[in-house]
Coordinates of C-alpha atoms and ligand atoms in Angstrom, one line a residue:
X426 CA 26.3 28.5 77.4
X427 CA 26.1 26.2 74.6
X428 CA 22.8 24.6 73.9
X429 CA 23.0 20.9 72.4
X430 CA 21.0 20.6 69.5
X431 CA 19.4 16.7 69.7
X432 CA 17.9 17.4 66.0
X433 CA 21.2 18.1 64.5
X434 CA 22.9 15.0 66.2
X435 CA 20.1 12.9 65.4
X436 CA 20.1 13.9 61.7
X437 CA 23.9 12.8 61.4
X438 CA 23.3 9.8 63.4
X439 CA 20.4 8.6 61.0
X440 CA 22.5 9.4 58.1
X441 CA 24.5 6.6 58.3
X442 CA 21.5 4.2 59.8
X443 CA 19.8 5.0 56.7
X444 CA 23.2 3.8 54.3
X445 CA 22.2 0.9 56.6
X446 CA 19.1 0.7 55.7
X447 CA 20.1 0.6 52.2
X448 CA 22.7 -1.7 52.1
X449 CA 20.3 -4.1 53.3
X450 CA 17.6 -3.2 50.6
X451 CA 19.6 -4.7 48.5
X452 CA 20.9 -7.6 50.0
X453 CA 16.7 -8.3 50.1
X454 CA 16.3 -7.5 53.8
X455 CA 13.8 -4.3 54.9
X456 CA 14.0 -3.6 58.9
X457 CA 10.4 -4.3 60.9
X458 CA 10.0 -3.0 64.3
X459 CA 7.0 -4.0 66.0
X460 CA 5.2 -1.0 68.2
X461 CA 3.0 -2.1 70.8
X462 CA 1.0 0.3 72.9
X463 CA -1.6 -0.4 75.6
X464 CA -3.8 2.4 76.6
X465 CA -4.4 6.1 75.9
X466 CA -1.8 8.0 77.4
X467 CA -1.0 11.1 75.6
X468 CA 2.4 11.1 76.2
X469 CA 3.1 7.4 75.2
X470 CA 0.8 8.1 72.0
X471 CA 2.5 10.9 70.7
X472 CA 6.3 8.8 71.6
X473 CA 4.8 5.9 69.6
X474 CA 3.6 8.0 66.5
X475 CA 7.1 9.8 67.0
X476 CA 8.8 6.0 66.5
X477 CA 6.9 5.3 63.5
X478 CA 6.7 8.5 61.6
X479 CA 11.0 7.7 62.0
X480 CA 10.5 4.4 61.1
X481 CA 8.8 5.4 57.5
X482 CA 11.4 8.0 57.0
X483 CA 14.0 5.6 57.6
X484 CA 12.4 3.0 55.3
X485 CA 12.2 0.6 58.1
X486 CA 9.0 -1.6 58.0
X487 CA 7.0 -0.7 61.6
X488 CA 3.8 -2.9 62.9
X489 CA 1.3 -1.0 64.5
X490 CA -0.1 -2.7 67.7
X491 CA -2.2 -0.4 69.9
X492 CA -4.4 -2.0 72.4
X493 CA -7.1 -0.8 74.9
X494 CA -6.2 -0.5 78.7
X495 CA -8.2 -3.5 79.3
X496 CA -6.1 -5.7 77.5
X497 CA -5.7 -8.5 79.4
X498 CA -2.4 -10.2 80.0
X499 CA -2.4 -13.2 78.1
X500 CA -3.8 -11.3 74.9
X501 CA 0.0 -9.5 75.6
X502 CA 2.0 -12.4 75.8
X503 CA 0.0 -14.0 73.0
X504 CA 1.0 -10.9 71.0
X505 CA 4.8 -10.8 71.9
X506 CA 5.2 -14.9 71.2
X507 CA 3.7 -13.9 67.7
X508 CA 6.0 -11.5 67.1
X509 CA 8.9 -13.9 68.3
X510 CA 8.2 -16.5 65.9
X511 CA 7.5 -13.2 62.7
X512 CA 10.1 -13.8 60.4
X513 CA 9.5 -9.9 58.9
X514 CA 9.9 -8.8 62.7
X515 CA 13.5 -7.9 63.4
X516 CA 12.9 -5.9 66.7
X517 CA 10.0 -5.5 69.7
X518 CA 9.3 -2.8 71.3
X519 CA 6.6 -2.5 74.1
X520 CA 6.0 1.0 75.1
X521 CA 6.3 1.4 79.0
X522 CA 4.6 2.5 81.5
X523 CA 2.0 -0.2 81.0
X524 CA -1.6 0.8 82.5
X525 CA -1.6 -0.3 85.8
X526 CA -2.4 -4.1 86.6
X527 CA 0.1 -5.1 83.9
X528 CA 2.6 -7.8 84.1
X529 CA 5.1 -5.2 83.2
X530 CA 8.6 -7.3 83.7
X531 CA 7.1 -10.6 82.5
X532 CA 5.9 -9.3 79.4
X533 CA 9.2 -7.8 78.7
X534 CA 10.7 -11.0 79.8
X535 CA 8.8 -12.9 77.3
X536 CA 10.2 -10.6 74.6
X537 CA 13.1 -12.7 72.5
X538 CA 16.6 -11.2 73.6
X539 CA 17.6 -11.0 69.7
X540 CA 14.8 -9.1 68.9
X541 CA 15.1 -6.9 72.0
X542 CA 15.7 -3.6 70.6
X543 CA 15.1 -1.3 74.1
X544 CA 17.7 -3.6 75.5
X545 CA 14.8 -4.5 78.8
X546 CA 15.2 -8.2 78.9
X547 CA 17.4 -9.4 81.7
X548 CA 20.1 -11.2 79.3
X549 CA 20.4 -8.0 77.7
X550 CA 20.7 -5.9 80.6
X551 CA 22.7 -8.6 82.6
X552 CA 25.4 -8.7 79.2
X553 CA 25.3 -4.5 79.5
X554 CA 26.4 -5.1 83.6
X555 CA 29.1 -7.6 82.1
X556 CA 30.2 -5.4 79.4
X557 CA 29.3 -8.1 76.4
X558 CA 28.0 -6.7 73.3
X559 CA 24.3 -6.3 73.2
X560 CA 21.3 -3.9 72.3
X561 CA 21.8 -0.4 74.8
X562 CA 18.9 0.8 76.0
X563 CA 18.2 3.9 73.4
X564 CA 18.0 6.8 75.9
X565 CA 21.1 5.7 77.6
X566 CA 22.8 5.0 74.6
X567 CA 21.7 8.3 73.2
X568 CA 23.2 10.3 75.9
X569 CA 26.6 8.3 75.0
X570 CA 26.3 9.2 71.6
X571 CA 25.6 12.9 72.2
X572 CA 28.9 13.2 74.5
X573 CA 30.7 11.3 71.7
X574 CA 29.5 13.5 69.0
X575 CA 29.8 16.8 71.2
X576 CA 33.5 16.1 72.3
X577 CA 32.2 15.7 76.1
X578 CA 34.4 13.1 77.6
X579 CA 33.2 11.5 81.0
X580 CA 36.4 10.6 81.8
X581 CA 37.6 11.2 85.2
X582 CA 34.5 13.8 85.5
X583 CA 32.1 13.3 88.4
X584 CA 28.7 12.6 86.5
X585 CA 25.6 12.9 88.9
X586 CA 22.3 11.3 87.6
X587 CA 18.9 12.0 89.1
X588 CA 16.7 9.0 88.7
X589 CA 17.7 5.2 89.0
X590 CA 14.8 3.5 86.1
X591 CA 16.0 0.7 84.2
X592 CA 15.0 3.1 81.1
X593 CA 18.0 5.8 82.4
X594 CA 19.6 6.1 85.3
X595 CA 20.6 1.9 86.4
X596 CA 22.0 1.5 82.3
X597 CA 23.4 4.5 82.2
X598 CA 25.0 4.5 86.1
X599 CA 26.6 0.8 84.2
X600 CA 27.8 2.5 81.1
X601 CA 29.3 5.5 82.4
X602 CA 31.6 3.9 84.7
X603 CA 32.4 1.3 82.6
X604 CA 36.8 1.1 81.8
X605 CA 37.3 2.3 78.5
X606 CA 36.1 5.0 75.8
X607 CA 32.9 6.8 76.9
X608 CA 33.3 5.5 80.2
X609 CA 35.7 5.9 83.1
X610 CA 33.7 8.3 84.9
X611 CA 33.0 8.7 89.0
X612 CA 28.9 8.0 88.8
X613 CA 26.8 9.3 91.8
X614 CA 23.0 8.1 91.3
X615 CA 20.2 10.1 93.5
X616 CA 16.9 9.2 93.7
X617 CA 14.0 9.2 95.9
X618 CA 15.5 8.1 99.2
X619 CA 18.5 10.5 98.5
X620 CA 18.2 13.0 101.1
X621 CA 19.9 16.8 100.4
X622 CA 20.0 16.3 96.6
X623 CA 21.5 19.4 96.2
X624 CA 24.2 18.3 97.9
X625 CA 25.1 16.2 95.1
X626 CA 24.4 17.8 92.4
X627 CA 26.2 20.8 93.2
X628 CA 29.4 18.9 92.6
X629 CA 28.6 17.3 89.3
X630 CA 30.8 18.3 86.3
X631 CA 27.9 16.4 84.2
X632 CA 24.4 16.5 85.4
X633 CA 21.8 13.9 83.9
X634 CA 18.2 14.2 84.8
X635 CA 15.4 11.9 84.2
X636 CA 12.7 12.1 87.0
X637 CA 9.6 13.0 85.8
X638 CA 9.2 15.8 87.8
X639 CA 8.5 19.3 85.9
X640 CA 11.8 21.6 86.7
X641 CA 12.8 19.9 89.9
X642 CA 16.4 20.8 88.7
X643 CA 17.1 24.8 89.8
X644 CA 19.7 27.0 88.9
X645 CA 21.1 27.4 92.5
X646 CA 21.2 23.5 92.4
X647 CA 24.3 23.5 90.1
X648 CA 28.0 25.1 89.6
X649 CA 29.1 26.4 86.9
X650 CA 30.3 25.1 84.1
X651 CA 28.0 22.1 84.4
X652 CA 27.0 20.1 80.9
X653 CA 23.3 19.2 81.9
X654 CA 21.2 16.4 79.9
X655 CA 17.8 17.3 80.6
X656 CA 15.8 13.7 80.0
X657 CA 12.5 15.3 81.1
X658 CA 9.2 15.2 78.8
X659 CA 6.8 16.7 81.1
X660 CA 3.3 18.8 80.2
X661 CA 1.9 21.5 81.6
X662 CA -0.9 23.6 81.5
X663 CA -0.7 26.5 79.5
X664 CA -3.5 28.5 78.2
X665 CA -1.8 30.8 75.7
X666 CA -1.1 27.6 73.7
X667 CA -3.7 26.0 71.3
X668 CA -3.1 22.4 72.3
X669 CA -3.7 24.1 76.3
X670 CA 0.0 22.5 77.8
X671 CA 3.3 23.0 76.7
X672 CA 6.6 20.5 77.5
X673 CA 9.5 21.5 80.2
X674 CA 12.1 19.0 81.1
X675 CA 13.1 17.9 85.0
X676 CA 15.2 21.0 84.6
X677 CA 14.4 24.4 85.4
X678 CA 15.9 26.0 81.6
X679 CA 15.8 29.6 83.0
X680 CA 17.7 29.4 85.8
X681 CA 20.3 26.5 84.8
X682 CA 20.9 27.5 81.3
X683 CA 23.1 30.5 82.2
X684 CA 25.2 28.5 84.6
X685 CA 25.6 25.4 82.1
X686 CA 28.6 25.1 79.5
X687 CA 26.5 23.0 77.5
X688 CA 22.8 22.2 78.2
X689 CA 20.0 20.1 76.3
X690 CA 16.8 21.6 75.7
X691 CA 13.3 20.1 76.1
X692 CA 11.8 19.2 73.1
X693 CA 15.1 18.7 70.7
X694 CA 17.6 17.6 73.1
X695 CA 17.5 14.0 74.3
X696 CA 14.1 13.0 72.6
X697 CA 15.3 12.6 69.2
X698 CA 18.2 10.8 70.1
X699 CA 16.5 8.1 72.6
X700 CA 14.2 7.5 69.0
X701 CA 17.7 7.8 66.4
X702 CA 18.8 5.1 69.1
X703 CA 15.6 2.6 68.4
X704 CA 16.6 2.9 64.9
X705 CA 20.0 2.0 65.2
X706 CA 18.9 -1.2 67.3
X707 CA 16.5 -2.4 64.5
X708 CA 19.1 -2.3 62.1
X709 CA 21.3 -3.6 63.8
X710 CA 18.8 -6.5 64.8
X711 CA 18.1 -7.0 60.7
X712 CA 22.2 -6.8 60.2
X713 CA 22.1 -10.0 62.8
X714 CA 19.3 -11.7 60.9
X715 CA 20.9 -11.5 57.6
X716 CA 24.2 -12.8 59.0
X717 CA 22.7 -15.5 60.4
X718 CA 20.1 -16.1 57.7
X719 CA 23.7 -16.0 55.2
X720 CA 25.2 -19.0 57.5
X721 CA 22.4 -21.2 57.4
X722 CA 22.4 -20.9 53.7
X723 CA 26.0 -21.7 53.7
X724 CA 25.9 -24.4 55.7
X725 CA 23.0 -26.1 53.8
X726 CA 24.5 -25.5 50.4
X727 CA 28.2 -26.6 51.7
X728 CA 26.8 -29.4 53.1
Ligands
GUN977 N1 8.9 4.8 77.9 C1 9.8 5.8 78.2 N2 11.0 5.5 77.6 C2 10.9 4.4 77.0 C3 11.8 3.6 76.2 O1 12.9 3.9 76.0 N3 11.3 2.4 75.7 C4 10.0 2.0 76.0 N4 9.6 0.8 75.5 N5 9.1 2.7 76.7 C5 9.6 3.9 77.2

């Protein structure tokens, strides 16, 4: 068994955002990536400190919007149309799951598509179903990079995913069986009206989880051989550690891990790359800008 180190990836990967990064330092341009977070929930807290603490070490500019759960709605949209309209704001992200009561899909809708940096809004999702160019959601697009950069091609390989969110399983069900490089692959998605999962995932040459649900994943649940990409960031209780929980993915490590070729491990598998991948989209949202800023310049000084 070969364990997948998401740190190591995610350290080459921000190499070259950060020549990026650079590059348009000097062409007068710094990334921003607006953050907005409603509520108190520990896990979205410590994803959101995670995204800016990468941010600053990237020398991308991030805006700090963290809101109490009884936000209302139009504060939100009053926020995002703000943001819209922010010159210094090349990308948008709002940190889902929203506390309850939340317009959650018209407040991403409201989110401009060039600025769209989880890839959420429908234009961006419905270009990703059409194959167009456009910001990949960052988990997704994570797991892509991690076969790319780990020589795991899906090709012809039966991939089984266990969860159909827009955040995983629906963009990455798209991407995975797209024709061409990274793609080409038989998808199977399960979720919660799948009955026998087992059934399903015992024949998957690539197993990607994201359910939320602490180990559901079991070691006679898989063949060997399988690569498994453990999305999972759950917490549990545990006394013997000073914070009182510890983190386990949707996959039970003990029992998989010795079946698995390759296996991702929870913390430093997937996490880092799904935040490597926001960074990439900001960039790549401030490349845009600059582009476009550089045309409008031309076009006014040519006449
Ligand atoms: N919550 C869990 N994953 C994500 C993500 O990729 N983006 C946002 N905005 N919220 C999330």
């Amino acid at each position: 068994m070969e364990l997948i180190d998401g740190k190591r990836i995610a350290q080459t990967v921000r190499a070259t955002i950060q020549a990026e990064v650079h590059q348009l330092k000097r062409l007068g341009i710094v990334p921003g990536l607006a953050v907005i977070l409603v509520g108190e929930d520990p896990a979205s807290i410590s994803y959101v400190t995670g995204k800016e603490k990468a941010c600053a070490e990237m020398g991308i500019r991030s805006f700090d919007h963290r809101l109490p759960d009884t936000t209302p709605p139009e504060t939100l949209f009053h926020l995002i149309e703000r943001l819209n309209q922010d010159p210094s704001v090349d990308g948008i992200l709002l940190q889902l799951p929203l506390p309850r009561g939340l317009p959650e899909r018209q407040l991403l809708n409201c989110i401009d598509p060039e600025k769209d940096v989880d890839g959420f809004h429908p234009m961006n999702l419905g270009k990703l179903l059409l194959g167009e160019e456009t910001f990949l959601p960052c988990t997704p697009h994570g797991i892509l990079k991690i076969f790319e950069l780990e020589g795991i091609d899906p090709a012809g390989k039966h991939v089984v995913i266990l969860g159909r969110s827009i955040t995983v399983g629906r963009p990455l069900l798209n991407l995975l069986s797209r024709k061409g490089v990274g793609g080409n692959a038989t998808v199977t998605i399960c979720h919660t009206g799948t009955p026998n999962v087992s059934f399903y995932t015992r024949q998957a040459d690539i197993l990607v989880v994201a359910t939320g649900s602490p180990r559901l994943v079991q070691g006679s649940m898989v063949k060997e051989g399988v690569v498994v990409i453990d999305v999972g960031v759950n917490r549990i209780p545990d006394p013997t550690k000073k914070s009182g929980y510890r983190l386990v993915g949707d996959v039970d490590f003990d029992s998989v891990a010795p079946k698995a070729s390759k296996i991702t491990p929870v913390p430093g598998g997937v996490g880092p790359m799904t935040i490597t991948m926001l960074l990439y989209n900001t960039v790549w949202a401030a490349k845009k800008r600059e582009k476009s800023n550089r045309s409008v310049q031309g076009r006014s000084v040519g006449g």
